Coordinates of C-alpha atoms and ligand atoms in Angstrom, one line a residue:
M1 CA 64.0 96.5 3.5
A2 CA 66.4 99.3 3.7
I3 CA 69.7 97.8 4.6
D4 CA 73.2 98.6 3.4
M5 CA 74.3 95.3 1.9
S6 CA 78.0 96.0 2.0
A7 CA 77.9 97.2 5.6
F8 CA 76.0 94.0 6.5
W9 CA 78.6 91.8 5.1
F10 CA 81.4 93.7 6.4
L11 CA 80.0 93.4 9.9
L12 CA 78.9 89.9 9.6
F13 CA 82.0 88.3 8.2
L14 CA 85.0 90.6 8.4
V15 CA 85.1 92.1 11.8
P16 CA 87.1 89.8 14.1
C17 CA 85.1 88.8 17.1
V18 CA 86.0 90.6 20.3
Q19 CA 88.7 88.3 21.6
L20 CA 89.2 88.9 25.3
Q21 CA 92.8 89.5 25.9
G22 CA 93.2 87.7 29.2
T23 CA 96.1 87.7 31.5
N24 CA 95.7 84.0 32.0
T25 CA 95.9 81.3 29.3
K26 CA 92.5 79.8 29.9
P27 CA 90.6 79.1 26.8
T28 CA 87.7 81.6 27.2
W29 CA 84.5 81.8 25.5
P30 CA 84.6 84.7 23.0
N31 CA 81.7 87.3 23.3
Y32 CA 79.7 87.2 20.1
K33 CA 77.1 89.6 19.1
V34 CA 74.2 87.9 17.6
P35 CA 71.9 89.1 15.0
V36 CA 68.1 89.1 15.5
I37 CA 66.0 86.7 13.7
V38 CA 62.3 87.1 14.0
P39 CA 59.3 85.3 12.2
E40 CA 57.7 87.7 9.7
S41 CA 55.0 85.4 8.3
T42 CA 53.7 81.8 8.7
T43 CA 51.7 80.0 6.2
G44 CA 50.1 76.7 6.2
L45 CA 51.5 74.0 3.8
E46 CA 49.8 70.7 2.8
K47 CA 50.6 67.7 4.7
P48 CA 53.9 66.0 3.9
H49 CA 54.1 62.4 2.7
F50 CA 56.7 61.0 5.0
D51 CA 57.9 58.9 2.3
A52 CA 61.7 59.3 2.5
A53 CA 63.9 56.4 3.8
P54 CA 65.6 57.4 7.0
R55 CA 69.4 57.8 6.5
L56 CA 71.7 57.8 9.5
D57 CA 74.5 59.4 7.5
V58 CA 74.8 62.0 4.9
S59 CA 77.9 62.0 2.6
G60 CA 79.2 64.6 0.2
S61 CA 82.1 65.2 -1.9
C62 CA 82.5 68.8 -1.5
G63 CA 85.2 69.4 1.0
P64 CA 86.6 72.4 2.8
D65 CA 88.5 73.7 -0.4
C66 CA 85.3 73.2 -2.5
H67 CA 83.2 74.9 0.1
K68 CA 85.5 77.8 0.4
H69 CA 85.0 78.6 -3.3
F70 CA 81.2 78.9 -3.0
P71 CA 80.1 82.5 -3.4
T72 CA 79.0 84.2 -0.1
P73 CA 75.2 84.0 -0.1
T74 CA 73.4 87.2 -0.7
F75 CA 71.2 88.7 2.1
G76 CA 68.2 87.5 0.1
E77 CA 69.5 83.9 -0.1
L78 CA 70.3 84.0 3.6
K79 CA 66.8 85.0 4.4
E80 CA 65.5 82.1 2.4
N81 CA 67.9 79.7 4.0
M82 CA 67.0 80.8 7.4
A83 CA 63.2 80.4 6.8
Y84 CA 62.0 77.2 8.4
E85 CA 59.4 74.6 8.3
T86 CA 57.6 73.4 11.3
L87 CA 56.1 70.0 11.5
Y88 CA 53.4 69.2 14.1
S89 CA 52.6 65.7 15.5
N90 CA 49.2 65.9 13.8
G91 CA 50.9 65.9 10.6
S92 CA 50.3 69.5 9.7
R93 CA 53.1 71.8 8.5
T94 CA 53.8 75.5 8.3
L95 CA 56.5 77.6 6.5
T96 CA 57.8 80.7 8.4
E97 CA 59.6 83.5 6.7
V98 CA 62.1 85.4 8.9
G99 CA 63.5 88.8 9.1
I100 CA 67.2 89.2 10.0
Y101 CA 67.8 92.6 11.7
V102 CA 71.0 93.2 13.6
V103 CA 74.4 92.5 12.6
A104 CA 76.9 90.1 14.4
S105 CA 80.7 90.2 14.5
K106 CA 82.4 87.0 13.6
A107 CA 86.0 85.9 13.0
R108 CA 86.7 84.9 9.4
T109 CA 87.7 81.3 9.2
E110 CA 91.1 80.4 7.9
N111 CA 92.8 77.4 6.3
G112 CA 94.1 75.1 8.9
A113 CA 94.3 71.9 6.9
G114 CA 96.4 69.2 8.4
K115 CA 97.8 66.1 6.7
S116 CA 95.4 63.3 7.3
R117 CA 95.1 59.7 6.9
R118 CA 93.2 57.9 4.3
K119 CA 90.7 55.8 6.1
R120 CA 87.0 55.6 6.4
Q121 CA 85.2 57.0 9.4
I122 CA 87.2 55.2 11.9
Y123 CA 90.7 56.9 11.8
G124 CA 93.5 54.6 12.6
H125 CA 92.9 52.9 15.9
D126 CA 89.2 53.2 16.9
T127 CA 89.5 55.8 19.7
R128 CA 85.9 55.8 20.8
F129 CA 84.9 55.0 24.4
N130 CA 81.7 53.3 25.3
I131 CA 80.3 54.9 28.3
Y132 CA 79.3 52.2 30.9
G133 CA 77.6 52.4 34.2
K134 CA 74.6 54.5 35.2
N135 CA 76.8 56.8 37.3
F136 CA 78.1 58.2 34.0
L137 CA 75.2 57.5 31.7
L138 CA 72.8 59.3 34.1
N139 CA 75.1 62.2 34.7
Y140 CA 76.1 65.3 32.9
P141 CA 77.3 65.6 30.3
F142 CA 76.6 62.1 28.9
S143 CA 72.9 62.3 30.2
T144 CA 72.2 65.0 27.7
S145 CA 72.5 62.5 24.8
V146 CA 69.3 61.0 23.6
K147 CA 68.3 58.7 20.8
L148 CA 65.8 59.5 18.1
S149 CA 63.3 56.9 17.0
T150 CA 64.6 57.4 13.4
G151 CA 68.0 56.2 14.6
C152 CA 70.0 59.3 15.1
T153 CA 71.3 60.9 18.2
G154 CA 70.1 64.3 19.7
T155 CA 71.2 66.5 22.6
L156 CA 69.1 68.1 25.3
V157 CA 69.4 71.9 24.9
A158 CA 66.5 73.2 27.0
E159 CA 63.8 71.8 29.3
K160 CA 61.7 70.5 26.4
H161 CA 64.1 70.8 23.4
V162 CA 66.4 68.5 21.5
L163 CA 68.9 69.5 18.9
T164 CA 69.7 67.1 16.1
A165 CA 70.6 66.9 12.5
A166 CA 68.0 67.8 9.8
H167 CA 68.7 64.7 7.8
C168 CA 67.3 62.5 10.7
I169 CA 64.0 64.1 9.9
H170 CA 64.0 65.2 6.3
D171 CA 66.1 64.1 3.3
G172 CA 66.1 67.5 1.6
K173 CA 63.1 66.6 -0.5
S174 CA 60.7 64.8 1.9
Y175 CA 60.2 63.9 5.6
V176 CA 61.4 60.6 6.5
K177 CA 59.2 57.7 7.4
G178 CA 58.7 57.9 11.2
A179 CA 59.2 61.8 11.4
Q180 CA 55.5 62.2 12.2
K181 CA 55.5 59.8 15.1
L182 CA 58.9 60.9 16.1
R183 CA 60.1 60.0 19.6
V184 CA 63.2 60.7 21.8
G185 CA 64.7 57.9 23.8
F186 CA 66.3 58.5 27.3
L187 CA 68.5 55.9 28.8
K188 CA 67.1 54.8 32.1
P189 CA 68.2 52.1 34.4
K190 CA 66.2 48.9 34.1
V191 CA 64.2 48.1 37.1
K192 CA 66.3 45.7 39.3
D193 CA 64.6 42.3 39.3
G194 CA 64.0 41.3 42.8
G195 CA 66.9 43.3 44.2
K196 CA 69.5 40.8 43.0
G197 CA 72.1 43.4 43.1
G198 CA 74.8 44.2 40.8
N199 CA 77.0 41.9 38.7
R200 CA 80.4 42.4 40.3
T201 CA 82.4 40.6 37.6
Y202 CA 81.1 42.7 34.8
P203 CA 80.2 46.1 36.3
G204 CA 79.1 47.4 32.9
A205 CA 76.6 44.6 32.5
S206 CA 74.9 45.1 35.9
D207 CA 73.7 48.5 35.0
K208 CA 71.2 47.4 32.5
M209 CA 69.7 50.4 30.7
K210 CA 66.8 50.8 28.5
F211 CA 65.2 53.6 26.6
Q212 CA 62.2 55.5 27.8
W213 CA 60.5 57.4 25.1
I214 CA 58.8 60.8 24.9
R215 CA 56.9 61.9 21.9
V216 CA 57.9 65.0 19.9
K217 CA 55.4 67.7 19.6
R218 CA 56.9 69.7 16.8
T219 CA 60.0 70.0 14.7
H220 CA 61.8 72.9 13.1
V221 CA 64.0 72.5 10.0
P222 CA 65.7 75.3 8.1
K223 CA 64.7 75.9 4.5
G224 CA 68.5 75.9 3.8
W225 CA 68.2 72.2 4.1
I226 CA 64.8 71.7 2.3
K227 CA 65.8 72.6 -1.1
G228 CA 64.3 69.8 -3.1
N229 CA 67.6 68.4 -3.9
A230 CA 70.0 67.3 -1.2
N231 CA 73.1 69.1 -2.4
D232 CA 76.5 69.5 -0.7
I233 CA 75.9 73.1 0.3
G234 CA 72.8 72.0 2.1
M235 CA 75.1 70.3 4.6
D236 CA 75.7 73.8 6.1
Y237 CA 72.0 73.7 7.2
D238 CA 71.9 70.1 8.6
Y239 CA 70.3 70.9 11.8
A240 CA 66.9 70.7 13.4
L241 CA 65.3 71.3 16.7
L242 CA 62.6 69.1 18.3
E243 CA 60.1 70.2 21.0
L244 CA 59.1 67.4 23.3
K245 CA 55.5 67.0 24.5
K246 CA 56.6 67.3 28.1
P247 CA 59.7 68.3 29.9
H248 CA 62.5 65.7 30.2
K249 CA 63.5 67.0 33.7
R250 CA 67.2 66.5 33.1
Q251 CA 70.1 68.7 33.0
F252 CA 70.7 70.1 29.5
M253 CA 73.6 71.7 27.7
M254 CA 73.4 75.2 26.4
I255 CA 74.2 76.1 22.8
G256 CA 76.8 78.7 21.9
V257 CA 78.2 80.3 18.8
S258 CA 81.2 78.1 17.5
P259 CA 84.6 79.6 18.1
T260 CA 87.2 78.9 15.4
G261 CA 89.1 75.7 15.7
R262 CA 92.1 77.5 16.8
Q263 CA 90.3 79.1 19.8
L264 CA 89.2 75.6 21.0
P265 CA 91.1 74.1 24.0
N266 CA 93.7 71.9 22.2
H267 CA 91.7 72.5 19.1
R268 CA 89.5 69.7 20.2
I269 CA 85.8 68.9 20.0
H270 CA 83.8 66.3 21.9
F271 CA 80.6 64.3 21.2
S272 CA 78.7 61.4 22.3
G273 CA 76.2 59.4 20.3
F274 CA 74.5 56.1 19.7
D275 CA 76.8 54.7 16.8
N276 CA 74.9 52.0 15.1
D277 CA 77.9 49.6 15.2
R278 CA 77.7 49.5 19.0
P279 CA 73.9 49.0 19.7
G280 CA 72.7 49.9 23.1
N281 CA 75.8 51.8 23.9
L282 CA 76.5 55.5 24.3
V283 CA 79.9 56.2 22.6
Y284 CA 82.0 59.2 23.5
R285 CA 84.9 60.6 21.6
F286 CA 87.0 63.7 21.0
C287 CA 89.4 64.8 18.3
E288 CA 91.0 67.8 16.7
V289 CA 89.4 70.0 14.3
K290 CA 91.4 69.7 10.9
D291 CA 89.8 72.4 8.9
E292 CA 86.8 74.7 8.9
T293 CA 84.7 76.9 6.8
Y294 CA 82.3 79.5 8.0
D295 CA 79.5 76.8 8.4
L296 CA 81.3 73.6 8.9
L297 CA 84.0 72.0 11.1
Y298 CA 86.1 69.1 9.5
Q299 CA 87.4 66.5 11.8
Q300 CA 88.4 62.9 12.0
C301 CA 86.7 61.9 15.0
D302 CA 85.8 58.1 14.8
A303 CA 82.1 58.0 14.2
Q304 CA 79.6 55.7 12.6
P305 CA 76.1 56.5 11.4
G306 CA 73.8 56.8 14.3
A307 CA 76.1 59.3 15.9
S308 CA 74.8 61.8 13.4
G309 CA 72.8 64.6 15.2
S310 CA 75.1 64.4 18.2
G311 CA 75.9 67.8 19.8
V312 CA 79.5 68.7 19.4
Y313 CA 80.7 70.5 22.5
V314 CA 83.6 72.1 24.1
R315 CA 84.4 73.3 27.7
M316 CA 85.8 76.8 28.0
W317 CA 86.0 79.4 30.7
R318 CA 83.1 81.8 31.1
R319 CA 84.7 85.1 32.2
D320 CA 81.4 86.7 33.3
K321 CA 80.3 83.8 35.4
Q322 CA 83.9 82.8 36.5
K323 CA 83.4 79.3 35.8
W324 CA 84.1 76.6 33.2
E325 CA 81.1 75.9 31.0
R326 CA 80.3 73.3 28.3
K327 CA 78.4 74.4 25.3
I328 CA 77.2 72.8 22.1
I329 CA 78.9 74.6 19.3
G330 CA 77.8 72.2 16.4
I331 CA 76.0 69.3 15.2
F332 CA 77.7 66.1 13.9
S333 CA 76.4 65.7 10.3
G334 CA 78.1 62.9 8.4
H335 CA 81.0 61.9 6.3
Q336 CA 82.6 63.4 3.3
W337 CA 85.1 62.1 0.7
V338 CA 87.1 65.0 -0.5
D339 CA 89.2 65.0 -3.6
R340 CA 92.4 67.2 -2.7
N341 CA 94.5 67.6 -5.8
G342 CA 93.8 64.0 -6.8
D343 CA 94.5 62.7 -3.3
K344 CA 91.2 61.3 -1.7
Q345 CA 90.8 62.4 1.8
D346 CA 87.9 61.9 4.1
F347 CA 86.5 63.9 6.9
N348 CA 83.6 63.8 9.4
V349 CA 81.8 67.0 9.2
A350 CA 79.9 69.0 11.9
V351 CA 77.7 71.9 11.2
R352 CA 78.8 75.0 13.2
I353 CA 76.5 77.1 15.2
T354 CA 77.2 80.4 13.4
P355 CA 75.7 83.7 15.0
L356 CA 72.8 83.4 12.6
K357 CA 72.1 79.8 13.5
Y358 CA 72.4 80.6 17.1
A359 CA 69.8 83.4 16.7
Q360 CA 67.4 81.0 14.9
I361 CA 67.8 78.0 17.2
C362 CA 67.6 80.2 20.3
F363 CA 64.4 81.8 19.0
W364 CA 63.0 78.4 18.4
I365 CA 63.7 77.5 22.1
K366 CA 62.9 80.8 23.8
G367 CA 60.3 82.2 21.5
N368 CA 61.8 85.6 21.7
Y369 CA 65.0 87.3 20.6
I370 CA 65.7 89.3 23.8
D371 CA 67.1 86.2 25.5
C372 CA 69.1 85.3 22.6
Q373 CA 71.6 88.3 22.2
D374 CA 74.6 86.6 23.8
G375 CA 75.9 83.7 21.8
Ligands
LIG401 C1 47.8 70.6 14.1 O1 48.3 71.2 15.2 C2 48.6 72.5 15.2 C3 49.4 73.1 16.4 O2 48.8 72.6 17.5 C4 47.4 73.3 14.9 O3 47.6 74.8 14.7 C5 46.7 72.8 13.6 O4 45.4 73.5 13.4 C6 46.5 71.3 13.7 N1 45.9 70.8 12.5 C7 45.0 69.8 12.2 C8 44.7 69.5 11.0 O5 44.5 69.4 13.3
LIG402 C1 77.4 38.8 35.0 O1 77.3 39.2 33.6 C2 77.9 38.1 32.8 C3 77.9 38.7 31.4 O2 76.6 39.3 31.0 C4 77.2 36.9 32.9 O3 77.8 35.9 32.0 C5 77.3 36.3 34.3 O4 76.4 35.2 34.4 C6 76.7 37.4 35.3 N1 76.8 37.1 36.6 C7 75.8 37.2 37.6 C8 76.1 36.8 39.0 O5 74.7 37.6 37.3

């Protein structure tokens, strides 16, 4: 393909995003130009074995400093990483090669490392909130959180689509047990037994909820994740998109290109998930972004396995629509111990939705690139 590599990289990484200079101080969604990713060829692969043990958490030791020292991928490597596998519910599987055609502008990430405490996953006091009561659980934004039958969390991002982490489906070498019969669970109120009414003493307990399950029709996982060895750099590609067999009929949350940590309101991100230390509960939390690379957000939100795959969202002002809008800008991936000059620190890591990833996920959802040009 005739493409000027240096120009490509210059535009993709070095030109700061068009930051709207507002007269107000509202945190405003930046305008991102998104590249075009289109499938070029699709080939059949043999049926996978579904022999990997499902893991609710990935952990790695390569932290922000380590990640920042990785060489920038070449255009060829990017194309390889953005290729993807599609798994169908009948067990068949395809590999799709993609073409990447237009360039995007993106702010270069910078160091923003903060001093951090040395605890594991729960940082200091546990600051997670159980979300109780069907008035909350059944309403936006909490109603967009769904549970995967493999144990992770996912988020509704379209009428039939759920965004989650790749490791909930595939361990980097093989599909996990249960990936073929993957289902997505929606919290629904339990049918009241004989109209007994609520439990006034324990309002949380009266709104008994249960999961109602919908089968997954197909699953997309980027090749950047499927490398045969689950290495640290693979965490950059820890995302997957599930298509349901039928529409879920709930409100969903849009995806958007991740602004930098500094652009976020109070530098904060939010997510809700089904942490496995609180079975049956949807758990909400928010925290500050501590550091970032082009592909990852490092934070110390309290989280336990089971929350992985949760959509990380923020609420910012949409200038063109003149309203506040929440969008998913990342996917909660897992936990990392990081050796910083002999000082062990740990972070929870979220995969950022970069312009390229936005283009890919959006294409998976819409099936065309025309509707995917504004991140
Ligand atoms: C499985 O489903 C896909 C998509 O519906 C179809 O293209 C493929 O032929 C099916 N494979 C088998 C073995 O039935
Ligand atoms: C209300 O819920 C609590 C805790 O589950 C239970 O102990 C109590 O018996 C319930 N009361 C009624 C009236 O159902």
